[in-house]
XYZ file of C-alpha atoms in Angstrom:
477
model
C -0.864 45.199 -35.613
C -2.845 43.188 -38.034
C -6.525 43.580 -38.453
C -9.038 40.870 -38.714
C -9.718 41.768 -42.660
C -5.948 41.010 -43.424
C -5.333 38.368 -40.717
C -8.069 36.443 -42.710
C -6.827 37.477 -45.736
C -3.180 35.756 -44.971
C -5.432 32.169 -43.572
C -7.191 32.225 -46.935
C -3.949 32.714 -49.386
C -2.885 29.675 -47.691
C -4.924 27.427 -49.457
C -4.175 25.594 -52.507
C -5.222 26.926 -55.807
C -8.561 25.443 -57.268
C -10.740 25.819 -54.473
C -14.552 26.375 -54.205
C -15.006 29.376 -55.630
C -11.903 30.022 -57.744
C -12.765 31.151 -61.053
C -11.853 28.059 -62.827
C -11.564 24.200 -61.863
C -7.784 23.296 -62.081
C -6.664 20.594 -64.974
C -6.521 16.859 -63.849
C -3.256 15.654 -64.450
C -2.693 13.483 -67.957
C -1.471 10.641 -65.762
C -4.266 10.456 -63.316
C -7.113 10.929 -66.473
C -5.584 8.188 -68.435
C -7.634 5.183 -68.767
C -6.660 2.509 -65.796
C -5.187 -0.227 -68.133
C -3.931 2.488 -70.068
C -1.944 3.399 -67.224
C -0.704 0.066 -65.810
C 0.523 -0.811 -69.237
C 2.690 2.244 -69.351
C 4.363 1.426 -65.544
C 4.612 -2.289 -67.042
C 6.814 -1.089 -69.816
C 8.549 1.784 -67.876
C 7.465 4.380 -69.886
C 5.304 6.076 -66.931
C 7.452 5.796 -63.688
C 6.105 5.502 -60.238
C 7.572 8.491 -59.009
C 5.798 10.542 -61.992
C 2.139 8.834 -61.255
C 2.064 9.578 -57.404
C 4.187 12.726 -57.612
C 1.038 14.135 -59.585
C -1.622 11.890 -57.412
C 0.063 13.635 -54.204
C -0.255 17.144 -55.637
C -3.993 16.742 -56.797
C -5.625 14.994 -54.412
C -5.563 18.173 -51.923
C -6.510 20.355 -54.611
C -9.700 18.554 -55.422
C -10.571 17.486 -52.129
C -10.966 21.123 -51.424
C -13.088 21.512 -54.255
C -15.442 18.785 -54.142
C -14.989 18.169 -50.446
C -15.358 14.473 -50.908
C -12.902 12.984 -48.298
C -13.413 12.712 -44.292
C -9.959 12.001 -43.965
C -7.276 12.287 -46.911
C -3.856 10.501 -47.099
C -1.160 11.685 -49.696
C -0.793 9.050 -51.879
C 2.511 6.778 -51.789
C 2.268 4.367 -54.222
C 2.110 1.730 -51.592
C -0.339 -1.013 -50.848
C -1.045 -0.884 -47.174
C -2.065 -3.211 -44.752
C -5.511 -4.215 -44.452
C -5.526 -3.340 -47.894
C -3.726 -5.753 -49.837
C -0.870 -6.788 -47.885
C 2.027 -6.369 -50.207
C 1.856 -6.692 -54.372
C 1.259 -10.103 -55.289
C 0.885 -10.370 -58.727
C 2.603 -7.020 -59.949
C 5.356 -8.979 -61.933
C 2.630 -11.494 -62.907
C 3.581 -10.633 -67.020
C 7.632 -10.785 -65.934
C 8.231 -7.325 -66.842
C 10.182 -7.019 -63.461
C 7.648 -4.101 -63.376
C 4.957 -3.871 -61.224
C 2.007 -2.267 -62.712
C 1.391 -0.033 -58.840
C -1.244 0.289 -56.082
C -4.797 1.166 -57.011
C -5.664 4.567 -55.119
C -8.699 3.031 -53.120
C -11.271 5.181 -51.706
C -13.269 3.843 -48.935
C -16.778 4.860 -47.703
C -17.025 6.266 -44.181
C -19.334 3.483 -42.901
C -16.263 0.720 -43.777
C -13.969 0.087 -41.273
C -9.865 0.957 -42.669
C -7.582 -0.219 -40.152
C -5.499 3.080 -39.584
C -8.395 5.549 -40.492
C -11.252 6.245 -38.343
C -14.777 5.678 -38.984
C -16.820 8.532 -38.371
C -20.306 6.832 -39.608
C -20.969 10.815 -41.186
C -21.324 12.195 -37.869
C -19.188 15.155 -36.688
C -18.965 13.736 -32.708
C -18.088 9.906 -33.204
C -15.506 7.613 -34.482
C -13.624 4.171 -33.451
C -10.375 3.405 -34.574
C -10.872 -0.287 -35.966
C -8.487 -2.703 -34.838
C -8.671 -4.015 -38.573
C -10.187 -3.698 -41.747
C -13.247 -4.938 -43.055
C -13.814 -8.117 -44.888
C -13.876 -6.544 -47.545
C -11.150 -4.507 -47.859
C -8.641 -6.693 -45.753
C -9.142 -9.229 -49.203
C -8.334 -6.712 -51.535
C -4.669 -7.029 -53.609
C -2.563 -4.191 -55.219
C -4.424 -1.567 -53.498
C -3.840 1.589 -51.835
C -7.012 3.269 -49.574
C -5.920 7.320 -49.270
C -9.291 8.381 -48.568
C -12.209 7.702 -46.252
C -14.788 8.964 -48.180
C -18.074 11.113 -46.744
C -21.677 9.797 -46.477
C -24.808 11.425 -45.343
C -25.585 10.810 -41.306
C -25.680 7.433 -40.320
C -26.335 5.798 -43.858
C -29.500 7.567 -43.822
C -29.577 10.996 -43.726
C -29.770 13.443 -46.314
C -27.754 15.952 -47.635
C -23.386 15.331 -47.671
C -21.709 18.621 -48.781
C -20.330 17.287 -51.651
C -19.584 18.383 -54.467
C -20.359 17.488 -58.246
C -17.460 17.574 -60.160
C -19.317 17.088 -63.704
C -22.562 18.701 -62.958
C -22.082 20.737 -60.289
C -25.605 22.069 -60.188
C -27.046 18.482 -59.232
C -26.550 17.416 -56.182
C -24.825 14.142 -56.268
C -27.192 11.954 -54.084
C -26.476 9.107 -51.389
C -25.635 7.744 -49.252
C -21.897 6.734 -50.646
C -21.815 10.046 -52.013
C -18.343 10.493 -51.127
C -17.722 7.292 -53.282
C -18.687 8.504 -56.654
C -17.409 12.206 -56.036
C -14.057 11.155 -55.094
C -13.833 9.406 -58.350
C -15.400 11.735 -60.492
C -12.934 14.123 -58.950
C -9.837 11.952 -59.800
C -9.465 11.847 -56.013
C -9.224 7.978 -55.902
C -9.031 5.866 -58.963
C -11.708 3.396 -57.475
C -13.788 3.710 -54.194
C -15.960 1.470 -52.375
C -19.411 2.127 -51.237
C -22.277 0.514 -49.396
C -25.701 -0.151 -51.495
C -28.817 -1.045 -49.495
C -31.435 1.044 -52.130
C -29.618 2.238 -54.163
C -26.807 3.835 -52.168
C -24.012 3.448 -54.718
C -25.884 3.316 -57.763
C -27.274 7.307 -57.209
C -24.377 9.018 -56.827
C -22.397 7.131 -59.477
C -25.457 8.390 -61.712
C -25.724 11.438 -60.338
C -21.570 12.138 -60.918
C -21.889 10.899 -64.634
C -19.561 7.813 -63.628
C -20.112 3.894 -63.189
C -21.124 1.893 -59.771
C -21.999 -1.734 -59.003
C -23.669 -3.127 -55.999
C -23.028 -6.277 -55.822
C -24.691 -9.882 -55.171
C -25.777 -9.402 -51.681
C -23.326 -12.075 -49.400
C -23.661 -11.210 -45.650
C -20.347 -12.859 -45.284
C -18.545 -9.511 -46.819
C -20.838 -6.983 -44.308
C -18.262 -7.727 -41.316
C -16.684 -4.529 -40.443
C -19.396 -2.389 -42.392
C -22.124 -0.018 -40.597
C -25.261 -2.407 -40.593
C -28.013 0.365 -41.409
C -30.398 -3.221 -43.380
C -27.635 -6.353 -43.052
C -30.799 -8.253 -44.914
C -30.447 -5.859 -48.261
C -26.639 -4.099 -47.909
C -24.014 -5.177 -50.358
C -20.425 -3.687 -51.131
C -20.277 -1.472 -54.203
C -17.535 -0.345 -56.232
C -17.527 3.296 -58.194
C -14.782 3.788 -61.541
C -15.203 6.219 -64.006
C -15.825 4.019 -66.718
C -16.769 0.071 -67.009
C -13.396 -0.571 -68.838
C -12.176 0.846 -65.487
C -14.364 -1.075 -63.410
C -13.759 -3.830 -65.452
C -9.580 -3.811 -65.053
C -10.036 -2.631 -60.951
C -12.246 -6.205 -60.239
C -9.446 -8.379 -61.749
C -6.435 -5.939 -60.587
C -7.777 -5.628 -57.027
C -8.608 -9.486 -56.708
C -12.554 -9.134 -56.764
C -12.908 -11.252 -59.644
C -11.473 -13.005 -62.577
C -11.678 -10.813 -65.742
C -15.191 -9.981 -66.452
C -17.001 -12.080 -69.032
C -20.529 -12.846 -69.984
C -22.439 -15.440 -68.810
C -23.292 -16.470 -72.590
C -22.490 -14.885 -76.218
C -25.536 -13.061 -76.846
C -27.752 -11.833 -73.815
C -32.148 -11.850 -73.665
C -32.057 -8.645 -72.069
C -35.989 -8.065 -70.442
C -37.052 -4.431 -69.925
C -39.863 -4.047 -67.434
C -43.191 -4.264 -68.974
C -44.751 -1.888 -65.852
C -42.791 0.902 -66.800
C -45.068 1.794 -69.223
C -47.571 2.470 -67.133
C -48.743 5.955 -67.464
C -46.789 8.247 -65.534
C -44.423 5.635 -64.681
C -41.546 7.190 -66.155
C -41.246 10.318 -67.935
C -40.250 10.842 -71.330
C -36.697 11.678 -70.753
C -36.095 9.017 -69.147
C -37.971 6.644 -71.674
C -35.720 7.832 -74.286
C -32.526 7.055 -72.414
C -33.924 3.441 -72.307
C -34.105 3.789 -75.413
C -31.199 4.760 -76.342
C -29.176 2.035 -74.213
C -32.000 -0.603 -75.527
C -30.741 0.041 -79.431
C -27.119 0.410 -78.125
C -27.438 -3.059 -76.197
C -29.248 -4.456 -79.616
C -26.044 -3.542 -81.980
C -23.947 -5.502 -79.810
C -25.876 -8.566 -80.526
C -27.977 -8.989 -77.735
C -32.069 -9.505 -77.518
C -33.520 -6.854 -76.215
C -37.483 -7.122 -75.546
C -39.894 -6.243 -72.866
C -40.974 -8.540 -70.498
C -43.527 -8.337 -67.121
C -41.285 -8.065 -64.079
C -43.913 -9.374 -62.011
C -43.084 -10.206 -58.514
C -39.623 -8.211 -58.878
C -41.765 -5.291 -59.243
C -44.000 -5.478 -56.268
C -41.416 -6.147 -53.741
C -40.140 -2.655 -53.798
C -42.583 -0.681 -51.490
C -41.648 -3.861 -49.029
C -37.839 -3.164 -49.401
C -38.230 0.584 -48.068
C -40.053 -0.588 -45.151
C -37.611 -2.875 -44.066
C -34.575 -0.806 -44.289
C -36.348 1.495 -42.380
C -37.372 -1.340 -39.156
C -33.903 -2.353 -39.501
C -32.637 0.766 -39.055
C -34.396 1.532 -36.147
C -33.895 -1.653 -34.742
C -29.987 -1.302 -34.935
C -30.185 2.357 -33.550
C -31.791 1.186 -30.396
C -27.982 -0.659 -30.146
C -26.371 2.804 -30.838
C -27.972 5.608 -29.742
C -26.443 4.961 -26.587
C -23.117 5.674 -27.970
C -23.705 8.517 -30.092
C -23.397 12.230 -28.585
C -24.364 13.531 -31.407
C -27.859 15.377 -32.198
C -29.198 13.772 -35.475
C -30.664 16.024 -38.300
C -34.587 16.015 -38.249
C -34.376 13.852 -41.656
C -32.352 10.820 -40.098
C -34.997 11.067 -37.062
C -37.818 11.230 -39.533
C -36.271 8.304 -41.556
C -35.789 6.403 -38.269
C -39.069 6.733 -36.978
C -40.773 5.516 -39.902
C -38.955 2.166 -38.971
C -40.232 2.476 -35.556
C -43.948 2.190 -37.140
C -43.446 -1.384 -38.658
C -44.803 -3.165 -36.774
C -43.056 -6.939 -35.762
C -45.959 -9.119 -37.496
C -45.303 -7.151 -40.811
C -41.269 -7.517 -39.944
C -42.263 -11.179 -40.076
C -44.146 -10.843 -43.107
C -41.561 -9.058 -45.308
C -38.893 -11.061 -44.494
C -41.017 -14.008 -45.832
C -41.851 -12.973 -48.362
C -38.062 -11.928 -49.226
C -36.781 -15.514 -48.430
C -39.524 -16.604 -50.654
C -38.580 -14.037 -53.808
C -35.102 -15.232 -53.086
C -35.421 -19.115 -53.358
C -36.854 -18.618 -56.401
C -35.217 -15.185 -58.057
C -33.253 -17.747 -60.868
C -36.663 -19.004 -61.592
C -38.354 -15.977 -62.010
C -35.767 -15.043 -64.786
C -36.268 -17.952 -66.936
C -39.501 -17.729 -66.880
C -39.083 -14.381 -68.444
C -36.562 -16.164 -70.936
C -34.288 -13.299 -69.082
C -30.585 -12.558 -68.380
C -30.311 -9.517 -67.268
C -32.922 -6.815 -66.752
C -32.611 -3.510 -67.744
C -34.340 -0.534 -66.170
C -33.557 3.644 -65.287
C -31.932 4.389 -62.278
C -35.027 6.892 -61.560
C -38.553 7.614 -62.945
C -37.333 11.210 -63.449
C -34.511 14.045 -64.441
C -32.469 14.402 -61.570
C -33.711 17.658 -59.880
C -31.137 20.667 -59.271
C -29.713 22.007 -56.250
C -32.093 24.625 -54.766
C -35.428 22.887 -54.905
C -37.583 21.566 -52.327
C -34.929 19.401 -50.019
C -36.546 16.294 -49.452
C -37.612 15.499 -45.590
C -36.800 11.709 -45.539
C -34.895 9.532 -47.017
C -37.501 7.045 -46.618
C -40.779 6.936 -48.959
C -43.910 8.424 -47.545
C -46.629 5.745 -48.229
C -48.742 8.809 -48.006
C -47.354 10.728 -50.616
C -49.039 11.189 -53.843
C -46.020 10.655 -55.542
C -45.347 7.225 -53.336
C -45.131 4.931 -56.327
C -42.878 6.883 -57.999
C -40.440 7.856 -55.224
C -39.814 4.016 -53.894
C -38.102 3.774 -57.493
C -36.561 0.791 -59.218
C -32.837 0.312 -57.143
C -35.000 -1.676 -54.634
C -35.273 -4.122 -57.170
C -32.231 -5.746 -56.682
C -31.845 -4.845 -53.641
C -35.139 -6.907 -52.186
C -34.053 -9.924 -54.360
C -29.911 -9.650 -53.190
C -29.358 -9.116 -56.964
C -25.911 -7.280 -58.563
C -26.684 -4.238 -60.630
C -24.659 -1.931 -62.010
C -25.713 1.444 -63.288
C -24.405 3.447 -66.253
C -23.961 6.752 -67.732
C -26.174 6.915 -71.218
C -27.223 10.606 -71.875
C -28.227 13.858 -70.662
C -30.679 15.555 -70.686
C -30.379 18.439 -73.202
C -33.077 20.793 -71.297
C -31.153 21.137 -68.315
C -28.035 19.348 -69.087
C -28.983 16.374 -65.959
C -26.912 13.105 -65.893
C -29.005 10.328 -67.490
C -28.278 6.356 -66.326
C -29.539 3.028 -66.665
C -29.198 0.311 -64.580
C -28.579 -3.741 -65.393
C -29.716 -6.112 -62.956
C -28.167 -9.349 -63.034
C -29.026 -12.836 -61.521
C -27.495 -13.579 -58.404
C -23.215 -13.990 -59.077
C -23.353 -12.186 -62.526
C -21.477 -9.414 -61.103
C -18.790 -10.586 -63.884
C -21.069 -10.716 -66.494
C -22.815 -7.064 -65.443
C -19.250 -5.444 -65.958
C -19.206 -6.944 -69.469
C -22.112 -6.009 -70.597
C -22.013 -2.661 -68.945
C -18.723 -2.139 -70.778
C -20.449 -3.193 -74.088
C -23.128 -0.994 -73.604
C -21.087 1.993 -72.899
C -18.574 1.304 -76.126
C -22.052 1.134 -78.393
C -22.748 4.935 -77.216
C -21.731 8.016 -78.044
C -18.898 9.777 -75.655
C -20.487 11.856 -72.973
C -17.307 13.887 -72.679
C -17.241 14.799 -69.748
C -14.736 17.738 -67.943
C -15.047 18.928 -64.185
C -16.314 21.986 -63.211
């Protein structure tokens, strides 16, 4: 008869090699590392076969899903686009190779409806079967979704289980946490996310990897959890810009990224040198990205950011109303018994009252008539700010109790940040990796903002920026 020691002993020698708590992370395979035009050029020519790329997808994915945990439901990957997701490979023989260059492995955030996945919303006791795909992803070309990715409870909760494949003693943030893990772990080549503050710009800077929210269009939100419909946008995580770059073009987002004119008046926010704005890690990385920006021929100077700046206490407090406002529509239909920091988050919505409702959303229709104005009077392109005031903190310290700013708080003008910039004003902005820092070893980013539709030009400059720096270098843990 078999005891319980050895009966568990058998379950656990099941699993795949590389998991949480092996002694060493397991190599990415040289096919799935490879840059994504990189790649696509080799199946063009025939020197990387199809078989070879998703053999080795197929055989990692598992193995790093189990040690990252990024995925709420994983699909081995065929090599195939699949409905809702492309509909078949227009444009593979586009160079008349006779070769196509093969799917995009396309992770998808847990809040966006995939046609043949369920949406679980990051809750362990609900999920619909969508009759089709979002918006969204029912437009996308050459693409393959094997993953719906996790996020935190409900858009808003905190805490995800994930993961950090690069610096595994941070935790990686959300709410499309799932998103930037998946990538960082070579899970999916791209993934898309959900960005109403910030939501795919922290984790991509938390995992040491690349994510753009883009210009806010509420005609893309159909099929996608509506936690703030007036602030969400689609975002897209790659591990580089030249990756992001090739995925907007290859999956039909875009045409091929390109600036919006030669040389770019980049403005950097006069308020955050306020005292105790930012601290001085963080002022270096600006820095740092300011000089890089400045070899490639672009003007680089600081400039007020005015009414930009004051709309972000506003943006927190009407994520939060909306939020409530749409769970009065769900809670019916949820069994499940939400963690005290979604409640907490959730009831801060529940004190806005309808007259300031009325007042923010003025005032945002107002910011957003006028948002192209407000950059030329700047003489500004594209603004360029940290993705936080501070070091990312490591795992182990105080766990915050809401995702939602305390107005309260000491520390309120700090914590409501700088993603709700774009946010607020339904601006693209797309965050990169510049540093780290060297006390602790944290992931440092920057983000650019962009004027409404410069998604394009964001992805060019980001990949600019990130060509003018040194390597980060990165290997998973």
């Amino acid at each position: 008869m078999r005891t319980p020691q050895s009966a568990v002993a058998d379950f656990v020698g099941r699993r795949r090699p590389g998991a949480t708590g092996d002694a060493a992370a397991p190599a990415v395979p040289r096919v799935l590392a490879l840059p994504l035009a990189e790649r696509d050029a080799l199946l063009r020519k025939g020197e990387l076969s199809a078989a070879e790329l998703y053999g080795a997808a197929a055989s990692w994915e598992p193995v790093a899903d189990q040690r990252y945990r990024a995925c709420a439901q994983l699909r081995v990957t065929t090599g195939e686009s699949v409905d809702g997701a492309g509909g078949g490979h227009d444009g593979d023989e586009a160079d008349g190779s006779g070769r196509g260059g093969g799917a995009l492995r396309v992770g998808v955030k847990d809040t966006v409806d995939v046609r043949g996945f369920a949406t679980r919303l990051g809750l362990r006791h609900y999920r619909h079967h969508p009759r089709e795909s979002a918006t969204v992803v029912a437009g996308l070309r050459r693409a393959e979704v094997n993953a719906k990715v996790i996020t935190t409870e409900l858009n808003i909760g905190v805490g995800s289980g994930c993961g950090n494949p690069y610096f595994p003693q941070f935790d990686p943030a959300g709410s499309s946490t799932g998103s930037a893990v998946a990538v960082a772990a070579n899970i999916c080549d791209v993934a898309l996310g959900t960005d109403v503050l910030g939501s795919v710009r922290w984790p991509a800077g938390r995992c040491g990897v690349v994510g753009l929210r883009t210009t806010h269009d509420p005609a893309k939100l159909a099929g996608i959890f509506p936690l703030s419909p007036c602030m969400d946008a689609p975002g897209w995580v790659a591990r580089t810009a030249d990756d992001l770059a090739f995925a907007w073009r290859h999956l039909g987002l875009g045409e091929a990224p390109r600036l919006s004119a030669p040389s770019l008046r980049v403005g950097v926010p006069q308020e955050l040198y306020r005292p105790g704005v930012i601290d001085p890690e963080i002022a270096g990385a600006l820095d740092t990205a300011s000089a890089a920006l400045t070899s490639r021929g672009h003007r680089v100077a600081s400039r007020p950011l005015g009414e930009l700046w004051n709309c972000r206490a506003a943006a927190w407090e009407l994520c939060a109303r909306e939020a409530w406002d749409g769970h009065q529509v769900w809670r019916d239909r949820l069994v499940d018994e939400l963690m005290p920091s979604t409640w907490r988050a959730l009831e801060t919505g529940a004190k806005v009252t309808d007259e300031r409702l009325a007042e923010i959303r003025g005032s945002m229709a107002q910011l957003r008539a006028g948002v192209v104005e407000l950059f030329a009077a700047e003489s500004v392109d594209v603004w360029l700010m940290p993705l936080d005031p501070g070091v990312p903190r490591p795992r182990g310290m105080v766990v915050a109790a809401s995702t939602i700013p305390d107005a309260d708080d000491p520390a309120f003008e700090r914590e409501v940040g700088f993603t709700p910039v774009a946010s607020f004003a339904g601006l693209p902005a797309v965050t990169v990796p510049v540093g780290r820092d060297p006390e602790h070893g944290a992931p440092l980013a920057v983000q650019l903002v962009g004027r409404p539709g410069d998604d394009g030009s964001l992805i060019r400059l980001a990949q600019q920026l990130t060509t003018a720096l040194e390597p980060l270098e990165l290997r998973p843990a």
